[in-house]
Amino acid sequence: MNQAASVLRIGRHAVIIAIGILMLYPVLWLLSSSFKPNTLIFSDTSLWPKEVTLSNYITGWKGLQGISFARFFANSAQISILSVLGNVITCSLAAYAFARLEFRFKKVWFSLMLVTIMLPYHVTLVPQYILYNKFEWINTYLPLIVPKWLAHDSFFILLMVQFIRGLPKELDESAVIDGCSQSQIYFRIIGPLLVPALITTAIFTFIWSWDDFFSQMIYLNKVQLFTVQLGIRSLFDPSGESNWGALLAMSVLSLLPIMTIFLSFQKYFLDGIATTGLK
Amino acid sequence: MASARRPSLWRQDRTAYLFLLPWLLGFFCLTLGPMVYSFYLSLTKFNLLNSPRWLGLQNYVQIFTDDASFLQSLKITFQYVLLSVPLRLIFALLVAMALNKGIRALGIYRTVYYIPSLLGGSVAIAIVWKKIFDGDGLFNHFLATFGIEGPAWIANPLYVLYTIVTLSVWQFGSAMVIFLAGLKQIPADLYEASEVDGAGKVRQFFRITLPLLSPVLFFNLVMSIINSFQVFTPGYVIGDGRGGPIDSTLFYTLYLYLKGFSFFDMGYASALAWIMLAIIGAFTALVFVTSKYWVFYGDGKEERG
């Protein structure tokens, strides 16, 4: 009886580990292939390279048309960091108003905010493009950053509204009695307590902006403005003439910032996902 | 300013609207305004250079009566959504249940299973996928060790969609994390009590786990449907960026993109966008309407909104 139970437990562990390896396999293959000489990438299928080289990283880093990947990384970083700041600041302002303040038409605005979460991006895509084109914002980072400073990702507003609703209301009430204004309550009381939700928002925003290939492709078409995603896509030639070694090496580097952030904040991150689902 | 101590309604409003100002600006300039304009454009022909020319319903008529690419892109997208959403959610639920049985090192598994969801949206992983499922790629090497000769998965219009579906199923981690959190909230004594009553595992799953997990399932389902309809990067990178081979990767979003940004037919692209909104809206509404039959909100502890 006991033995059967432990066999079952070991079996379950084996399955879970096997699935885990399967899950990581493509990522490990990418990592290992990026260190293989070009001639061996597809003939040597083992994860442990027979011959290790850094040449893929060196040729890949040279980038496109004389512009190195250092530039693409700097560009992506600039966009992502400014997006994070915008989202964290403006979404938390809106969330505070929805969660704690009373004002006319609050219900209407709140429902509209909820509806925008479900709205597909494509419905506003064409007019937004036309608008940015009129402003002469094409081939600048403004179309990628300005929406974040206008709390356009309502999803994060909702996340923070839910979080603030979980904070005891007595805190603000006593602050009001002590003569605090609303902005003081936001900065001194809600702000510090909101940090876990702010971190979740920051990580999500960073990763989404870093990976957001579609908007980058639409709004940026000068090589010196390219982001990491656009750089990799341009190294990649669908007809099959790509320098695979260089391409895979740069792909590894493109995933590094995301992995680093995820591994350093994974608790916030995974719990953040869990709570958005449960509310 | 005698009202400083006892804020008047107006003053209270003003403070709140100041907090809300960035969002309101965004709502009018980036959502509502563009939506109205997009609807107007969908009734015109407009190529960015000349001013929009009024067509009435002609774009819509053409889409529904004389556009094979539209039907093809709809077919590809429906196939993708109907395959990938259920498969991803079933995987997510099964693995979450396996992980929920007091396994040590749960944190590590949770992290490992989540990594594909984290990286999966990037161009890099789409390229890896394309290489793994190429004719002489890793997957066929693996099949060859069993003496099976695999087809050219990517180059063959019959199979390429399935490789894109596997890429999406591989990313079950984010749904799994949400399921796992839901499973943790189910009180263990419910299972103990039902065991005393002699209920088997299957019965427990359908009588306890599934009903108590239904709000979470509902959330995952709605989000998955909405996101899957909008998939772009994997199809664009794994296919050739124009929907090939033979339109087998012509996802709806890709078709819309090509119409708008390769052919600069902004009116037509807008009409396509409105049809997409209607389709996603219909699917979401269907899930919402049926949800009252299958989503179970416990004893009303979980208030909505």
Coordinates of C-alpha atoms in Angstrom, one line a residue:
Chain A
M1 CA 0.0 0.0 0.0
N2 CA 2.7 2.5 1.1
Q3 CA 5.0 1.2 -1.7
A4 CA 2.3 1.7 -4.3
A5 CA 1.8 5.2 -3.1
S6 CA 5.4 6.1 -3.4
V7 CA 5.7 4.5 -6.8
L8 CA 2.8 6.7 -7.9
R9 CA 4.5 9.7 -6.4
I10 CA 7.8 9.0 -8.2
G11 CA 5.9 8.4 -11.4
R12 CA 4.1 11.7 -11.1
H13 CA 7.4 13.5 -10.5
A14 CA 9.0 11.8 -13.5
V15 CA 6.1 13.0 -15.7
I16 CA 6.4 16.6 -14.3
I17 CA 10.1 16.6 -14.9
A18 CA 9.8 15.2 -18.4
I19 CA 7.3 17.9 -19.3
G20 CA 9.6 20.5 -17.7
I21 CA 12.5 19.4 -19.9
L22 CA 10.3 19.4 -23.0
M23 CA 9.2 23.0 -22.1
L24 CA 12.7 24.2 -21.8
Y25 CA 14.1 22.2 -24.7
P26 CA 13.6 24.9 -27.5
V27 CA 15.2 27.5 -25.3
L28 CA 18.1 25.3 -24.4
W29 CA 18.5 24.4 -28.0
L30 CA 18.7 28.1 -28.9
L31 CA 21.3 28.7 -26.3
S32 CA 23.5 25.8 -27.2
S33 CA 23.2 26.4 -31.0
S34 CA 24.2 30.0 -30.6
F35 CA 27.7 28.7 -29.5
K36 CA 28.1 26.2 -32.3
P37 CA 30.0 27.0 -35.5
N38 CA 27.6 27.7 -38.4
T39 CA 28.4 24.4 -40.1
L40 CA 27.4 22.4 -37.1
I41 CA 24.2 24.2 -36.0
F42 CA 21.9 21.7 -37.9
S43 CA 24.1 18.7 -38.1
D44 CA 25.0 18.5 -34.4
T45 CA 21.7 18.0 -32.7
S46 CA 23.0 17.4 -29.2
L47 CA 22.5 20.1 -26.7
W48 CA 26.1 20.0 -25.7
P49 CA 28.1 21.6 -28.6
K50 CA 31.0 19.5 -29.9
E51 CA 32.8 22.7 -30.7
V52 CA 32.3 26.0 -28.9
T53 CA 32.7 29.4 -30.6
L54 CA 31.9 33.0 -29.9
S55 CA 32.1 34.0 -33.5
N56 CA 28.3 34.1 -33.9
Y57 CA 28.1 36.7 -31.1
I58 CA 30.8 38.7 -32.7
T59 CA 29.4 38.7 -36.2
G60 CA 25.9 39.2 -35.0
W61 CA 26.7 42.1 -32.8
K62 CA 27.9 44.0 -35.9
G63 CA 24.2 44.3 -36.8
L64 CA 22.9 45.8 -40.0
Q65 CA 24.1 48.4 -42.4
G66 CA 26.9 49.4 -40.1
I67 CA 24.7 49.9 -37.1
S68 CA 25.5 47.5 -34.3
F69 CA 23.2 45.7 -31.9
A70 CA 24.4 48.0 -29.1
R71 CA 22.3 50.7 -30.7
F72 CA 19.3 48.4 -31.1
F73 CA 19.5 47.5 -27.4
A74 CA 19.8 51.1 -26.4
N75 CA 16.8 51.9 -28.5
S76 CA 14.7 49.1 -27.0
A77 CA 15.8 50.0 -23.5
Q78 CA 14.8 53.7 -24.0
I79 CA 11.4 52.8 -25.3
S80 CA 10.8 50.2 -22.6
I81 CA 11.9 52.3 -19.7
L82 CA 9.9 55.4 -20.7
S83 CA 6.9 53.1 -21.2
V84 CA 7.3 51.6 -17.7
L85 CA 7.5 55.1 -16.1
G86 CA 4.4 56.3 -18.0
N87 CA 2.3 53.3 -17.2
V88 CA 3.3 53.2 -13.5
I89 CA 2.6 56.9 -13.0
T90 CA -0.6 57.5 -15.0
C91 CA -2.3 54.1 -14.4
S92 CA -1.8 54.5 -10.6
L93 CA -3.2 58.0 -10.7
A94 CA -6.4 56.8 -12.5
A95 CA -6.6 53.8 -10.3
Y96 CA -6.5 55.9 -7.1
A97 CA -9.3 58.1 -8.5
F98 CA -11.5 55.0 -9.3
A99 CA -10.8 53.2 -6.1
R100 CA -10.9 56.0 -3.5
L101 CA -12.4 59.2 -4.8
E102 CA -16.1 60.2 -5.3
F103 CA -17.0 62.2 -8.4
R104 CA -19.7 62.7 -10.9
F105 CA -20.1 60.1 -13.7
K106 CA -17.6 57.8 -11.9
K107 CA -19.6 54.7 -12.8
V108 CA -19.8 55.7 -16.5
W109 CA -16.0 56.3 -16.7
F110 CA -15.3 53.1 -14.9
S111 CA -17.4 51.0 -17.2
L112 CA -15.9 52.6 -20.2
M113 CA -12.4 51.8 -18.8
L114 CA -13.4 48.1 -18.4
V115 CA -14.7 48.0 -22.0
T116 CA -11.4 49.3 -23.3
I117 CA -9.6 46.4 -21.8
M118 CA -11.4 44.0 -24.2
L119 CA -11.1 46.3 -27.2
P120 CA -8.8 44.8 -29.9
Y121 CA -6.0 47.1 -30.7
H122 CA -6.8 46.9 -34.4
V123 CA -10.0 48.9 -34.3
T124 CA -8.0 52.1 -33.4
L125 CA -4.9 51.1 -35.3
V126 CA -5.6 52.9 -38.6
P127 CA -6.8 56.2 -37.1
Q128 CA -3.9 56.2 -34.6
Y129 CA -1.5 55.7 -37.5
I130 CA -3.1 58.6 -39.4
L131 CA -3.0 60.8 -36.3
Y132 CA 0.7 60.1 -35.7
N133 CA 1.4 60.5 -39.3
K134 CA -0.2 64.0 -39.2
F135 CA 1.9 64.8 -36.1
E136 CA 5.0 63.6 -38.0
W137 CA 5.6 61.1 -35.3
I138 CA 6.4 58.2 -37.7
N139 CA 10.0 57.2 -37.2
T140 CA 10.1 58.6 -33.7
Y141 CA 9.4 56.7 -30.5
L142 CA 6.5 58.9 -29.6
P143 CA 3.8 56.5 -30.9
L144 CA 5.2 53.8 -28.7
I145 CA 5.7 55.8 -25.6
V146 CA 3.0 58.5 -25.5
P147 CA 0.1 56.1 -25.1
K148 CA 1.7 54.8 -21.9
W149 CA 1.8 58.3 -20.5
L150 CA -2.0 58.5 -21.2
A151 CA -2.8 55.3 -19.2
H152 CA -3.8 53.6 -22.4
D153 CA -3.3 50.0 -20.9
S154 CA -6.4 50.0 -18.8
F155 CA -5.6 46.5 -17.8
F156 CA -3.1 47.9 -15.3
I157 CA -5.6 50.5 -14.0
L158 CA -7.9 47.6 -13.1
L159 CA -5.1 45.7 -11.5
M160 CA -4.3 48.6 -9.3
V161 CA -7.9 49.4 -8.5
Q162 CA -8.3 45.9 -7.2
F163 CA -5.2 46.2 -5.2
I164 CA -6.1 49.6 -3.6
R165 CA -9.6 48.3 -2.8
G166 CA -7.8 45.7 -0.7
L167 CA -6.1 48.3 1.4
P168 CA -7.9 49.4 4.6
K169 CA -9.9 52.6 4.1
E170 CA -9.3 53.7 7.7
L171 CA -5.8 54.7 6.6
D172 CA -7.0 57.5 4.3
E173 CA -9.9 58.4 6.6
S174 CA -7.5 59.1 9.5
A175 CA -5.2 61.0 7.1
V176 CA -8.1 63.2 6.1
I177 CA -8.7 63.9 9.7
D178 CA -5.0 64.8 10.1
G179 CA -5.6 67.4 7.3
C180 CA -4.0 65.5 4.4
S181 CA -5.1 66.5 0.9
Q182 CA -6.0 63.8 -1.7
S183 CA -2.7 64.2 -3.4
Q184 CA -0.9 63.8 -0.1
I185 CA -2.8 60.6 0.6
Y186 CA -1.9 59.3 -2.8
F187 CA 1.8 60.1 -2.4
R188 CA 2.3 59.3 1.3
I189 CA -0.1 56.5 2.1
I190 CA -1.4 54.7 -1.0
G191 CA 1.8 55.1 -3.0
P192 CA 4.1 53.2 -0.6
L193 CA 1.5 50.4 0.0
L194 CA 0.9 50.1 -3.7
V195 CA 4.5 49.1 -4.4
P196 CA 3.9 45.4 -5.2
A197 CA 1.2 46.3 -7.8
L198 CA 3.5 49.0 -9.2
I199 CA 6.3 46.4 -9.6
T200 CA 4.0 43.9 -11.3
T201 CA 2.9 46.7 -13.7
A202 CA 6.5 47.7 -14.3
I203 CA 7.6 44.2 -15.1
F204 CA 4.7 43.5 -17.4
T205 CA 5.1 46.8 -19.2
F206 CA 8.8 46.3 -19.7
I207 CA 8.4 42.8 -21.2
W208 CA 5.4 43.8 -23.4
S209 CA 7.2 46.9 -24.8
W210 CA 10.4 45.0 -25.3
D211 CA 8.6 42.3 -27.3
D212 CA 6.0 44.5 -29.0
F213 CA 7.0 43.7 -32.6
F214 CA 3.9 44.8 -34.4
S215 CA 3.8 48.5 -33.3
Q216 CA 7.6 48.8 -33.7
M217 CA 7.3 47.5 -37.2
I218 CA 4.6 49.9 -38.2
Y219 CA 6.1 53.0 -36.7
L220 CA 9.8 52.5 -37.2
N221 CA 11.5 52.0 -40.6
K222 CA 14.9 53.6 -40.3
V223 CA 17.6 51.2 -39.4
Q224 CA 19.2 53.6 -36.8
L225 CA 15.9 53.7 -34.9
F226 CA 15.5 49.9 -35.0
T227 CA 14.8 48.0 -31.8
V228 CA 16.1 44.6 -30.9
Q229 CA 13.0 42.8 -32.3
L230 CA 13.3 44.7 -35.6
G231 CA 17.0 44.0 -35.8
I232 CA 16.5 40.3 -35.4
R233 CA 13.7 40.2 -37.9
S234 CA 15.9 42.0 -40.4
L235 CA 18.8 39.6 -39.8
F236 CA 16.4 36.8 -40.6
D237 CA 15.7 36.1 -44.2
P238 CA 12.6 34.0 -44.7
S239 CA 13.9 32.7 -48.0
G240 CA 16.6 30.8 -46.1
E241 CA 19.8 32.8 -46.7
S242 CA 20.1 33.9 -43.1
N243 CA 23.4 33.7 -41.1
W244 CA 21.8 31.4 -38.6
G245 CA 24.6 31.5 -36.1
A246 CA 24.5 35.3 -35.8
L247 CA 20.7 35.2 -35.8
L248 CA 20.5 32.7 -33.0
A249 CA 23.2 34.5 -31.0
M250 CA 21.3 37.8 -31.2
S251 CA 18.1 36.0 -30.3
V252 CA 19.7 34.8 -27.1
L253 CA 20.8 38.3 -26.2
S254 CA 17.3 39.6 -27.0
L255 CA 15.8 37.3 -24.4
L256 CA 18.3 38.1 -21.7
P257 CA 16.8 41.3 -20.3
I258 CA 13.4 39.6 -20.0
M259 CA 14.9 36.5 -18.4
T260 CA 16.9 38.6 -16.0
I261 CA 14.0 40.7 -14.9
F262 CA 11.7 37.7 -14.6
L263 CA 14.2 35.7 -12.5
S264 CA 14.9 38.6 -10.2
F265 CA 11.3 39.5 -9.6
Q266 CA 9.6 36.2 -10.2
K267 CA 7.7 36.1 -7.0
Y268 CA 6.0 39.5 -7.7
F269 CA 5.5 38.4 -11.2
L270 CA 3.9 35.0 -10.8
D271 CA 1.8 36.2 -7.9
G272 CA 0.8 39.2 -10.0
I273 CA -0.5 37.0 -12.7
A274 CA -2.3 34.8 -10.2
T275 CA -4.1 37.8 -8.6
T276 CA -5.1 39.4 -11.9
G277 CA -6.9 36.2 -12.7
L278 CA -8.6 35.9 -9.4
K279 CA -9.2 39.5 -8.6
Chain B
M1 CA -12.2 79.9 -0.3
A2 CA -14.4 79.3 2.7
S3 CA -15.1 75.8 1.4
A4 CA -11.5 74.7 1.8
R5 CA -12.2 72.8 4.9
R6 CA -15.4 71.2 3.7
P7 CA -14.7 70.4 0.1
S8 CA -17.6 71.3 -2.1
L9 CA -18.8 68.8 -4.7
W10 CA -17.2 70.7 -7.4
R11 CA -13.8 70.8 -5.6
Q12 CA -14.0 67.1 -5.0
D13 CA -14.8 66.5 -8.7
R14 CA -11.9 68.7 -9.7
T15 CA -9.4 66.7 -7.7
A16 CA -10.6 63.4 -9.0
Y17 CA -10.6 64.6 -12.6
L18 CA -7.1 65.8 -12.2
F19 CA -6.1 62.3 -11.2
L20 CA -8.0 60.9 -14.1
L21 CA -6.8 63.5 -16.6
P22 CA -4.1 61.4 -18.4
W23 CA -6.5 58.5 -18.8
L24 CA -9.3 60.7 -20.0
L25 CA -7.0 62.3 -22.6
G26 CA -6.0 58.9 -23.7
F27 CA -9.6 57.7 -23.8
F28 CA -10.7 60.5 -26.0
C29 CA -7.6 60.9 -28.2
L30 CA -6.5 57.2 -28.5
T31 CA -9.7 55.3 -28.1
L32 CA -13.0 57.0 -28.6
G33 CA -12.0 59.5 -31.3
P34 CA -10.1 56.9 -33.3
M35 CA -13.0 54.6 -33.1
V36 CA -15.5 57.1 -34.5
Y37 CA -13.0 58.0 -37.2
S38 CA -12.2 54.4 -37.9
F39 CA -15.9 53.7 -38.5
Y40 CA -16.2 56.7 -40.8
L41 CA -13.1 55.5 -42.7
S42 CA -14.5 52.1 -43.1
L43 CA -17.2 53.7 -45.3
T44 CA -14.6 55.3 -47.5
K45 CA -11.6 54.7 -49.8
F46 CA -8.5 56.3 -48.3
N47 CA -4.9 55.9 -49.2
L48 CA -3.3 58.5 -46.8
L49 CA -2.4 60.8 -49.7
N50 CA -5.8 61.8 -51.1
S51 CA -8.7 62.7 -48.9
P52 CA -11.2 59.9 -48.1
R53 CA -13.7 59.2 -50.8
W54 CA -17.2 58.2 -49.6
L55 CA -18.2 54.7 -50.5
G56 CA -21.0 53.9 -48.1
L57 CA -21.2 50.2 -47.4
Q58 CA -19.2 49.2 -50.4
N59 CA -16.2 48.0 -48.4
Y60 CA -18.4 45.7 -46.3
V61 CA -20.3 44.4 -49.3
Q62 CA -17.0 43.6 -51.0
I63 CA -15.6 41.9 -48.0
F64 CA -18.6 39.6 -47.6
T65 CA -19.3 38.9 -51.2
D66 CA -16.1 39.2 -53.2
D67 CA -13.0 38.6 -51.1
A68 CA -11.5 35.1 -51.0
S69 CA -8.6 36.3 -48.9
F70 CA -11.0 37.5 -46.2
L71 CA -12.7 34.1 -46.0
Q72 CA -9.3 32.4 -46.0
S73 CA -8.0 34.6 -43.2
L74 CA -11.1 34.0 -41.2
K75 CA -10.8 30.3 -41.7
I76 CA -7.1 30.3 -40.6
T77 CA -7.9 32.4 -37.6
F78 CA -10.9 30.3 -36.5
Q79 CA -8.9 27.1 -36.8
Y80 CA -6.2 28.6 -34.8
V81 CA -8.5 29.9 -32.0
L82 CA -10.6 26.7 -31.8
L83 CA -7.6 24.5 -31.6
S84 CA -5.2 26.5 -29.5
V85 CA -7.5 27.9 -26.8
P86 CA -8.9 24.6 -25.6
L87 CA -5.6 22.7 -25.9
R88 CA -3.7 25.4 -24.0
L89 CA -6.3 25.6 -21.2
I90 CA -6.6 21.8 -20.9
F91 CA -2.8 21.5 -20.6
A92 CA -2.7 24.4 -18.2
L93 CA -5.3 22.8 -16.0
L94 CA -3.9 19.3 -16.0
V95 CA -0.4 20.5 -15.1
A96 CA -1.7 22.8 -12.5
M97 CA -3.6 19.9 -10.9
A98 CA -0.5 17.8 -10.9
L99 CA 1.6 20.5 -9.3
N100 CA -1.0 21.2 -6.7
K101 CA -0.6 17.9 -4.9
G102 CA 1.9 19.2 -2.3
I103 CA 4.9 18.7 -4.5
R104 CA 8.2 19.9 -3.2
A105 CA 10.1 22.5 -5.2
L106 CA 6.8 23.7 -6.6
G107 CA 8.4 27.1 -7.1
I108 CA 11.0 25.7 -9.5
Y109 CA 8.4 23.9 -11.6
R110 CA 6.1 26.9 -11.7
T111 CA 9.0 29.0 -13.0
V112 CA 10.1 26.5 -15.6
Y113 CA 6.6 26.0 -16.9
Y114 CA 6.1 29.7 -17.0
I115 CA 9.3 30.5 -19.1
P116 CA 7.7 29.7 -22.5
S117 CA 4.9 32.1 -21.8
L118 CA 7.4 34.7 -20.9
L119 CA 9.5 34.3 -24.0
G120 CA 7.0 32.9 -26.5
G121 CA 5.8 36.2 -27.9
S122 CA 9.2 37.3 -29.1
V123 CA 10.5 37.2 -32.6
A124 CA 13.5 35.1 -31.3
I125 CA 11.3 32.2 -30.3
A126 CA 9.2 32.3 -33.5
I127 CA 12.5 32.0 -35.4
V128 CA 13.6 29.1 -33.2
W129 CA 10.2 27.4 -33.9
K130 CA 10.6 27.9 -37.6
K131 CA 14.0 26.2 -37.5
I132 CA 12.9 23.3 -35.3
F133 CA 10.0 22.4 -37.5
D134 CA 11.9 23.0 -40.8
G135 CA 12.2 20.1 -43.2
D136 CA 15.7 19.3 -42.0
G137 CA 15.0 20.7 -38.5
L138 CA 15.4 19.3 -35.1
F139 CA 11.9 17.7 -34.9
N140 CA 12.4 15.7 -38.0
H141 CA 15.8 14.6 -36.8
F142 CA 14.0 13.4 -33.7
L143 CA 11.4 11.5 -35.7
A144 CA 14.1 10.0 -37.9
T145 CA 15.6 8.2 -34.9
F146 CA 12.3 6.2 -34.9
G147 CA 12.5 5.7 -38.6
I148 CA 9.7 8.2 -39.4
E149 CA 10.3 10.6 -42.2
G150 CA 8.6 13.8 -41.2
P151 CA 7.2 16.3 -43.8
A152 CA 8.5 19.9 -44.2
W153 CA 6.2 21.2 -41.5
I154 CA 6.7 24.9 -42.3
A155 CA 6.8 24.8 -46.0
N156 CA 3.7 22.6 -46.3
P157 CA 0.5 24.6 -46.3
L158 CA -1.3 21.6 -44.7
Y159 CA 0.9 21.6 -41.6
V160 CA 2.3 25.1 -40.9
L161 CA -0.8 26.2 -38.9
Y162 CA -0.3 23.2 -36.5
T163 CA 3.3 24.3 -35.8
I164 CA 1.9 27.7 -34.9
V165 CA -0.7 26.1 -32.7
T166 CA 2.0 24.0 -30.9
L167 CA 3.9 27.3 -30.3
S168 CA 0.8 28.7 -28.6
V169 CA 0.0 25.5 -26.6
W170 CA 3.7 25.5 -25.4
Q171 CA 2.8 28.8 -23.7
F172 CA 0.3 27.3 -21.3
G173 CA 2.3 28.6 -18.3
S174 CA 0.5 31.9 -17.7
A175 CA -3.0 30.2 -17.7
M176 CA -1.5 27.5 -15.4
V177 CA -0.3 30.0 -12.9
I178 CA -3.8 31.4 -12.7
F179 CA -5.3 27.9 -12.3
L180 CA -2.8 27.0 -9.6
A181 CA -3.8 30.1 -7.6
G182 CA -7.4 29.1 -8.0
L183 CA -6.8 25.5 -6.9
K184 CA -5.1 26.7 -3.8
Q185 CA -8.3 28.4 -2.7
I186 CA -10.3 25.3 -2.8
P187 CA -10.6 24.1 0.8
A188 CA -9.0 20.6 1.3
D189 CA -11.8 19.5 3.6
L190 CA -14.2 19.4 0.7
Y191 CA -12.1 16.7 -0.8
E192 CA -11.8 14.9 2.5
A193 CA -15.5 15.0 3.1
S194 CA -16.3 13.7 -0.4
E195 CA -13.7 10.9 0.1
V196 CA -15.6 9.8 3.2
D197 CA -18.7 9.7 1.1
G198 CA -16.9 7.4 -1.3
A199 CA -16.5 9.8 -4.3
G200 CA -13.7 8.8 -6.7
K201 CA -11.2 11.1 -8.3
V202 CA -13.2 11.6 -11.5
R203 CA -16.3 12.5 -9.5
Q204 CA -14.3 14.8 -7.3
F205 CA -13.0 16.6 -10.4
F206 CA -16.4 17.2 -11.8
R207 CA -18.2 17.9 -8.6
I208 CA -15.6 19.9 -6.7
T209 CA -12.6 21.0 -8.7
L210 CA -14.3 22.2 -11.9
P211 CA -17.3 24.1 -10.3
L212 CA -15.1 25.9 -7.7
L213 CA -12.5 26.7 -10.4
S214 CA -15.1 27.9 -12.9
P215 CA -14.6 31.7 -12.2
V216 CA -10.9 31.2 -13.0
L217 CA -11.7 29.1 -16.0
F218 CA -14.0 31.8 -17.2
F219 CA -11.4 34.5 -16.9
N220 CA -8.7 32.3 -18.6
L221 CA -11.2 31.5 -21.4
V222 CA -12.2 35.1 -22.1
M223 CA -8.6 36.4 -22.1
S224 CA -7.4 33.5 -24.2
I225 CA -10.1 34.0 -26.9
I226 CA -9.5 37.8 -27.0
N227 CA -5.7 37.3 -27.3
S228 CA -5.8 34.4 -29.7
F229 CA -7.9 36.3 -32.2
Q230 CA -5.2 39.0 -32.3
V231 CA -2.2 36.8 -32.8
F232 CA 0.3 38.3 -35.2
T233 CA 4.1 37.8 -34.6
P234 CA 4.3 33.9 -34.8
G235 CA 2.3 33.8 -38.1
Y236 CA 4.3 36.7 -39.5
V237 CA 7.7 35.2 -38.7
I238 CA 7.0 31.5 -39.2
G239 CA 5.2 32.2 -42.5
D240 CA 6.8 34.4 -45.0
G241 CA 5.2 37.6 -43.7
R242 CA 2.7 37.7 -46.6
G243 CA 0.6 34.8 -45.6
G244 CA 2.4 32.0 -47.5
P245 CA 2.8 29.2 -48.2
I246 CA -0.5 29.5 -50.3
D247 CA -2.2 31.7 -47.7
S248 CA -1.9 29.1 -45.0
T249 CA -0.5 31.7 -42.5
L250 CA -2.8 34.5 -43.5
F251 CA -4.1 35.3 -40.1
Y252 CA -6.8 37.9 -39.8
T253 CA -4.5 40.5 -38.3
L254 CA -1.9 39.9 -41.0
Y255 CA -4.5 40.4 -43.7
L256 CA -5.6 43.6 -42.0
Y257 CA -2.0 44.7 -41.8
L258 CA -1.3 44.0 -45.4
K259 CA -4.4 45.8 -46.6
G260 CA -3.6 48.9 -44.5
F261 CA 0.1 49.1 -44.5
S262 CA 1.2 47.4 -47.7
F263 CA -1.6 48.4 -50.0
F264 CA -2.5 51.6 -48.0
D265 CA -6.2 50.8 -48.3
M266 CA -7.0 52.4 -45.0
G267 CA -10.8 52.3 -45.5
Y268 CA -10.8 48.6 -46.2
A269 CA -8.5 47.8 -43.3
S270 CA -10.8 49.8 -41.0
A271 CA -13.8 47.8 -42.2
L272 CA -11.8 44.6 -41.5
A273 CA -11.1 45.9 -38.0
W274 CA -14.8 46.5 -37.3
I275 CA -15.7 43.0 -38.5
M276 CA -13.0 41.7 -36.2
L277 CA -14.4 43.6 -33.3
A278 CA -17.8 42.2 -34.0
I279 CA -16.5 38.7 -34.1
I280 CA -14.5 39.0 -30.9
G281 CA -17.4 40.7 -29.3
A282 CA -19.7 37.9 -30.3
F283 CA -17.4 35.2 -29.0
T284 CA -16.9 37.1 -25.7
A285 CA -20.7 37.7 -25.4
L286 CA -21.3 34.0 -26.0
V287 CA -19.0 33.1 -23.2
F288 CA -20.6 35.7 -20.9
V289 CA -24.1 34.6 -21.7
T290 CA -23.5 30.9 -21.2
S291 CA -21.4 31.6 -18.1
K292 CA -24.5 31.7 -15.9
Y293 CA -25.0 28.0 -16.6
W294 CA -21.4 26.9 -15.8
V295 CA -19.7 29.6 -13.7
F296 CA -20.3 29.1 -10.0
Y297 CA -19.6 31.9 -7.6
G298 CA -19.6 30.0 -4.4
D299 CA -21.5 31.5 -1.6
G300 CA -21.4 35.0 -3.0
K301 CA -18.2 35.9 -1.2
E302 CA -16.5 36.9 -4.4
E303 CA -18.1 40.1 -5.4
R304 CA -17.7 41.1 -9.0
G305 CA -16.0 44.3 -10.1

